[in-house]
Short mmCIF file of C-alpha atoms in Angstrom, two decimals:
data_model
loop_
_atom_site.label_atom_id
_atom_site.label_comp_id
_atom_site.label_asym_id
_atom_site.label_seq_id
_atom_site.Cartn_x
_atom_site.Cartn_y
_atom_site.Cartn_z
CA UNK V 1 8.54 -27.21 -83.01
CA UNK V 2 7.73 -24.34 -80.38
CA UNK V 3 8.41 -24.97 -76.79
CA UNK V 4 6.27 -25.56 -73.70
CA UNK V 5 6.45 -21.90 -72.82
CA UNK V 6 6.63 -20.35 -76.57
CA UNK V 7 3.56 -18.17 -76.95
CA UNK V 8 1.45 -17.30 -80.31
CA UNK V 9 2.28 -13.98 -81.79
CA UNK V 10 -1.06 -13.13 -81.32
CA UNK V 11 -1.41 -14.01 -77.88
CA UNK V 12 1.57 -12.14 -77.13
CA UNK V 13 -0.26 -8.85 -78.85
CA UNK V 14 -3.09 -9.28 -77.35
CA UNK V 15 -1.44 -9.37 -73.89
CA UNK V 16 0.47 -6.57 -74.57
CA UNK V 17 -2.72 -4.74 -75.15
CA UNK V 18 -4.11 -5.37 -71.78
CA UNK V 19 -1.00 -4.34 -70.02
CA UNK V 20 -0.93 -0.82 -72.25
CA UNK V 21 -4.78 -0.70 -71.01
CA UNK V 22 -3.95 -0.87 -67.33
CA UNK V 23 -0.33 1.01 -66.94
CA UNK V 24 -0.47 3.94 -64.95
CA UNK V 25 2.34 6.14 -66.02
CA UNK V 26 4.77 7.83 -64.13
CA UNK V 27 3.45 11.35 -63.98
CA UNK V 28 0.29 9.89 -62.75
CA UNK V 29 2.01 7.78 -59.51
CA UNK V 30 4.13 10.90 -58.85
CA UNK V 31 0.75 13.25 -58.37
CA UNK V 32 -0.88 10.16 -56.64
CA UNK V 33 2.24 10.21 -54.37
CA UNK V 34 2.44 13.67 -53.65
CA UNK V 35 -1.74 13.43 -53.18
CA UNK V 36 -0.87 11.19 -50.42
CA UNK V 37 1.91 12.74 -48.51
CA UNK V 38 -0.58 16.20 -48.28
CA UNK V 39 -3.36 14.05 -46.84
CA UNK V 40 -0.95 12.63 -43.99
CA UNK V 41 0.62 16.15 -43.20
CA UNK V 42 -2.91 17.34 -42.87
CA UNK V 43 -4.43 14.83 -40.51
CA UNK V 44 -0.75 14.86 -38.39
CA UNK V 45 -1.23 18.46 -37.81
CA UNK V 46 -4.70 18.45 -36.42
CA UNK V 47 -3.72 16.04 -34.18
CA UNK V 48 -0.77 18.04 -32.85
CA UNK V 49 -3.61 21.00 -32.64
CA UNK V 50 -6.09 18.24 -30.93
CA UNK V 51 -2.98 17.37 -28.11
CA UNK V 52 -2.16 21.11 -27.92
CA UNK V 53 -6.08 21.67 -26.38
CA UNK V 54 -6.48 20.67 -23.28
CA UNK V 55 -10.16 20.31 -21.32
CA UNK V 56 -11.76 23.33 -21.23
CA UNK V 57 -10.55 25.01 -24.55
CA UNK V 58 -7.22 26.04 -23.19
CA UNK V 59 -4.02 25.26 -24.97
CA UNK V 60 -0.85 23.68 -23.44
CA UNK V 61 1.71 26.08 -21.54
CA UNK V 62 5.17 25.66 -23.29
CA UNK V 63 8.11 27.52 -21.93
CA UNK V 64 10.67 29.24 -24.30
CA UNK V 65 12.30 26.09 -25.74
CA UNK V 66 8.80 25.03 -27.10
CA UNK V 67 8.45 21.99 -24.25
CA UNK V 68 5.59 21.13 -22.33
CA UNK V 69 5.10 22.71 -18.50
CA UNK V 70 3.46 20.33 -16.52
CA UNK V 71 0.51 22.39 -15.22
CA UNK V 72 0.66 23.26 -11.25
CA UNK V 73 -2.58 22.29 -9.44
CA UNK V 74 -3.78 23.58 -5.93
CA UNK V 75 -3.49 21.33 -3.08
CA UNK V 76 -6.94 19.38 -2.45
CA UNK V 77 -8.64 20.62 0.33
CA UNK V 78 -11.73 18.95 2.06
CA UNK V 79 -14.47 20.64 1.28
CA UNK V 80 -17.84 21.12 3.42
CA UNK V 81 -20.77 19.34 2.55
CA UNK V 82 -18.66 16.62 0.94
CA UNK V 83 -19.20 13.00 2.02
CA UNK V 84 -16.32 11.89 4.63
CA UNK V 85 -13.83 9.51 3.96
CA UNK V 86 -13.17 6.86 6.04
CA UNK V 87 -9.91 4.69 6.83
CA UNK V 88 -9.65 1.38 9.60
CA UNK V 89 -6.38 0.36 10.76
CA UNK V 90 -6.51 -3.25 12.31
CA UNK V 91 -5.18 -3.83 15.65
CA UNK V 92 -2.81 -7.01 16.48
CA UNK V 93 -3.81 -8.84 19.65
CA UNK V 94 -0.70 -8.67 21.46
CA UNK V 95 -0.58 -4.50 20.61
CA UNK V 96 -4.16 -4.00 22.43
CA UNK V 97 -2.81 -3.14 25.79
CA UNK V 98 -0.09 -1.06 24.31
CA UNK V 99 -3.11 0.98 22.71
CA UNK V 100 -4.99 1.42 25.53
CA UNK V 101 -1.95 2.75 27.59
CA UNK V 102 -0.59 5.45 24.66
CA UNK V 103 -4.16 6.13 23.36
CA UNK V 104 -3.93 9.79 24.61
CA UNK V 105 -0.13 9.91 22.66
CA UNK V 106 -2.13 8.74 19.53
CA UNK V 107 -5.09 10.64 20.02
CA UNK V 108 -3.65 14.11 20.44
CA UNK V 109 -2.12 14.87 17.54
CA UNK V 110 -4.62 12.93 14.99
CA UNK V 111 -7.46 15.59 16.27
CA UNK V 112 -5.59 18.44 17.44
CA UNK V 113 -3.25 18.55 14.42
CA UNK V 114 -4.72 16.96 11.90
CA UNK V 115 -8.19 17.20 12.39
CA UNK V 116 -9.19 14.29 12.24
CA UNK V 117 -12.24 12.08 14.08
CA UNK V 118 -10.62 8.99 15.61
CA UNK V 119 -12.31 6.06 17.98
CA UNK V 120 -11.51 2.79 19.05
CA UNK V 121 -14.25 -0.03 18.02
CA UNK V 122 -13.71 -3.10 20.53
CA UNK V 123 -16.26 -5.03 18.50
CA UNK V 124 -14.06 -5.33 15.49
CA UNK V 125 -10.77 -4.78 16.78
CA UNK V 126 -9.78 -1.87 14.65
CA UNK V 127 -9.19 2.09 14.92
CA UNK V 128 -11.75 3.76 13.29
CA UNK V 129 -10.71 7.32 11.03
CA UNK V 130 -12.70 9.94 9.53
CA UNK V 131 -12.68 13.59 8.02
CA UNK V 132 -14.32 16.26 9.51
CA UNK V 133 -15.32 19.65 8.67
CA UNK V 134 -12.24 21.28 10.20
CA UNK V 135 -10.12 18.83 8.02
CA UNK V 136 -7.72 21.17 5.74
CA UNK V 137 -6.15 18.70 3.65
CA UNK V 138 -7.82 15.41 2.24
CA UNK V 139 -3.66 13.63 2.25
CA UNK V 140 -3.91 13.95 6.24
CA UNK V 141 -6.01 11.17 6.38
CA UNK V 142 -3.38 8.60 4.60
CA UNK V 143 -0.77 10.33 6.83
CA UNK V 144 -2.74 9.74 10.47
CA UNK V 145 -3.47 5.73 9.01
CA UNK V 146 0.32 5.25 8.13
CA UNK V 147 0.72 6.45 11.94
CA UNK V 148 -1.27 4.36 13.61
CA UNK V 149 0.02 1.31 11.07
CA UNK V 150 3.14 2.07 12.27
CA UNK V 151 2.70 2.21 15.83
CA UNK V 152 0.87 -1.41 15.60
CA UNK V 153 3.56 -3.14 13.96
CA UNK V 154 6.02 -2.69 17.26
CA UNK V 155 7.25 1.38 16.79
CA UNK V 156 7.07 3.81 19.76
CA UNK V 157 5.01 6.76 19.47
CA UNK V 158 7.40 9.51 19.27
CA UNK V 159 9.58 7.29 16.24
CA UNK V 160 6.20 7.05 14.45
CA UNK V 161 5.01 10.79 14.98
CA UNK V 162 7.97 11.31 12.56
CA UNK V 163 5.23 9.76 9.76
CA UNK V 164 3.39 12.88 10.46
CA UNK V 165 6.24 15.55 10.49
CA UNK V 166 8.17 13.95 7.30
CA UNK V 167 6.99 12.95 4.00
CA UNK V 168 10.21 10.73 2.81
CA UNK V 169 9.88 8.74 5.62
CA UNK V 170 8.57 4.98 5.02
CA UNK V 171 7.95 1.58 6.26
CA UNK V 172 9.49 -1.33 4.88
CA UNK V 173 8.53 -5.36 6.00
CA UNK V 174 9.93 -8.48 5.05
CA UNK V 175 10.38 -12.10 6.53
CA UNK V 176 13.88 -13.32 7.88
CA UNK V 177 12.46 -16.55 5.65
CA UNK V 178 12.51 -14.09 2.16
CA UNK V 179 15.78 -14.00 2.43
CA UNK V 180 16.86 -17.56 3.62
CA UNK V 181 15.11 -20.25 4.25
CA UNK V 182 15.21 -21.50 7.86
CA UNK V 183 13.62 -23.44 9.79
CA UNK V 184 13.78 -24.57 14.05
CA UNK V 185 17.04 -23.82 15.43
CA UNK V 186 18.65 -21.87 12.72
CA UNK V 187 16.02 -19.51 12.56
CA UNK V 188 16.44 -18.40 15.76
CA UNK V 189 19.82 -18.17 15.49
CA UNK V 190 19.44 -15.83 12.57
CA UNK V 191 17.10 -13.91 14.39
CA UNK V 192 19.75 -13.71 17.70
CA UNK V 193 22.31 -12.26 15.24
CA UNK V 194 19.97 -9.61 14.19
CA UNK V 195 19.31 -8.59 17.83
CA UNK V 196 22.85 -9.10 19.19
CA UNK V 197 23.59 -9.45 22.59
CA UNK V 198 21.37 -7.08 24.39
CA UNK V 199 20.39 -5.78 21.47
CA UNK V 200 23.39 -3.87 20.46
CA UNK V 201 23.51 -4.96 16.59
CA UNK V 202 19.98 -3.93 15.99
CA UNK V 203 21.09 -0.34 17.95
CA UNK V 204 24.22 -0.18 15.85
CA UNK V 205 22.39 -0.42 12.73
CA UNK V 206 19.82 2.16 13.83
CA UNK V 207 22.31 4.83 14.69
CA UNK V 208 24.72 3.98 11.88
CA UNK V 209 21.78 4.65 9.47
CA UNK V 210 19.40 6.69 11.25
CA UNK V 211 16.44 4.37 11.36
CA UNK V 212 14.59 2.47 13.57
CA UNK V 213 13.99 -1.41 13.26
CA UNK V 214 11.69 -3.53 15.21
CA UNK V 215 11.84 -7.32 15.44
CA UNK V 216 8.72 -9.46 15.27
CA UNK V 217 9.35 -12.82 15.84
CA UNK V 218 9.87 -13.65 12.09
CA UNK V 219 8.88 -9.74 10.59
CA UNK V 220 11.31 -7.38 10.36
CA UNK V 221 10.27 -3.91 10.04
CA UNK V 222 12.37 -0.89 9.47
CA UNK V 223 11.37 2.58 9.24
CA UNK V 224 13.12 5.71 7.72
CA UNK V 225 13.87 7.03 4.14
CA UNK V 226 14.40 5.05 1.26
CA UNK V 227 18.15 5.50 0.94
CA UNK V 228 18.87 4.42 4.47
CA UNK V 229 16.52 1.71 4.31
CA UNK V 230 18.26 0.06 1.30
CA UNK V 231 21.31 0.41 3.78
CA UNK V 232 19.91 -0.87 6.65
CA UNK V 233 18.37 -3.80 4.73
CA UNK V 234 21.22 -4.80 3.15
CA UNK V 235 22.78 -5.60 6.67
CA UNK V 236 20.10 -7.21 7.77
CA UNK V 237 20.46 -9.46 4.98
CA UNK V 238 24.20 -9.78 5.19
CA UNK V 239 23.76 -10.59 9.01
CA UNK V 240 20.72 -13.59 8.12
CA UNK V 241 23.22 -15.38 5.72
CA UNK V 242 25.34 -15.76 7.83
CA UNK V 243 28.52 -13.01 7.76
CA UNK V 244 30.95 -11.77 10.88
CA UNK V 245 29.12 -8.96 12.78
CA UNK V 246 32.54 -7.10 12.54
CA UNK V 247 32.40 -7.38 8.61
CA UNK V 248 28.74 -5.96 8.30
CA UNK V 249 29.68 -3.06 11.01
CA UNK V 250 32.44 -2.04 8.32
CA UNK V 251 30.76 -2.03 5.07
CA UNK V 252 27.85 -0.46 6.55
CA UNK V 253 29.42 2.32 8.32
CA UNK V 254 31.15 2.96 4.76
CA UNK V 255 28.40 3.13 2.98
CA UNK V 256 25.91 5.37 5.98
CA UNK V 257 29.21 7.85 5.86
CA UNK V 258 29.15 7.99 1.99
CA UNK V 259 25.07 8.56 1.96
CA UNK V 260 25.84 11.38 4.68
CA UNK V 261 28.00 13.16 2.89
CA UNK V 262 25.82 12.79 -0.25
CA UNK V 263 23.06 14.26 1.48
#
């Protein structure tokens, strides 16, 4: 007796048959192959051609190695006739009489330097800037706002002028509670530690890394590069958790040497 899985000689011809039919032999998948790999070396190299064109027709400047040069663009200027752009800078309560007294510091070199319309709106509290048709540069504007932001969060005028001289010069905030949290006594306490005793920590940090740090009840803000903010944050920090004033002075002298001599 056959098996379960024996098949009929005929049944076994006739499938044989329909394989035969449909096998593709090996000459044929070789062209088909070949067929295949010209198609994708075709479409890959208009699409290098397609990223080589840039808008306008042009092609892509490549220096001798065969990279890429970035392309060099003019500096935007502001140009007559254009619609002006605006920018308000919110003023603090407690930094309106401050404003009124050093408006002329803040006034003279937004409009004589930068060219720049400025005014004060009482109504809604803020400073009110705008471009003007003597305005050469459209980044001035960002530059006068990050001034007068500066000088509202607690910095003197001639520390935030540097906003306008500098371009690697920044402003960093955090809260004393971001990096521990406190509460009643022991907040103030942290906060006394970051002062010092007439203020000489905060002024020792300042000169060790040549920034300038303003204490707002909770805020601290500290303005200068990014290098010796990093530096002057990190003792901050050290000084809110709780370490020895005499350790911090250490490490961070160290380390504002080590960036000196870097730089």
């Amino acid at each position: 007796p056959r098996s379960a899985t024996t098949m009929a000689p005929s049944k076994i011809a006739a499938a044989a048959a329909q394989e035969g039919a449909t096998t593709i032999g090996a000459d044929e998948l070789r062209a088909a192959a070949e067929a295949r790999m010209s198609e994708r070396e075709v479409a890959s190299g208009e699409d290098e051609e397609d990223d080589d064109e840039m808008e306008g027709g042009g092609k892509r400047v490549r220096n001798a190695a065969g990279e890429a040069v970035k392309p060099d663009f003019p500096r935007m200027k502001h140009q007559a006739g254009v619609a002006s752009e605006y920018r308000l800078v919110q003023v603090p309560p407690h930094r309106m009489t401050p404003l009124k007294q050093n408006w002329m510091a803040l006034y003279t070199p937004i409009v004589e330097q930068l060219k720049l319309d400025i005014r004060m709106n009482p109504r809604r509290r803020c400073v009110e800037l705008r471009t003007s048709n003597h305005t050469a540069e459209a980044e001035v504007l960002q530059k006068a706002a990050d001034f007068l932001k500066a000088f509202m969060l607690g910095f003197d005028v001639p520390d935030a002028l540097a906003l306008l001289r500098l371009d690697d010069l920044f402003v960093e905030s955090f809260d004393v509670t971001d990096v521990k949290l406190l509460a009643g006594d022991h907040l103030g306490r942290a906060v006394g530690r970051i002062a010092g005793k007439d203020g000489k920590t905060k002024f020792a940090i300042e000169n060790a890394t040549r920034t300038r740090i303003v204490l707002a009840d909770q805020k601290v803000h500290i303005l200068g590069s990014v290098a010796h903010i990093r530096v002057a944050r990190d003792a901050i920090c050290a000084l809110i958790l709780g370490s020895p004033p005499g350790k911090v002075y250490n490490s961070m002298r160290t380390t504002a040497s080590r960036l000196l001599q870097r730089f």
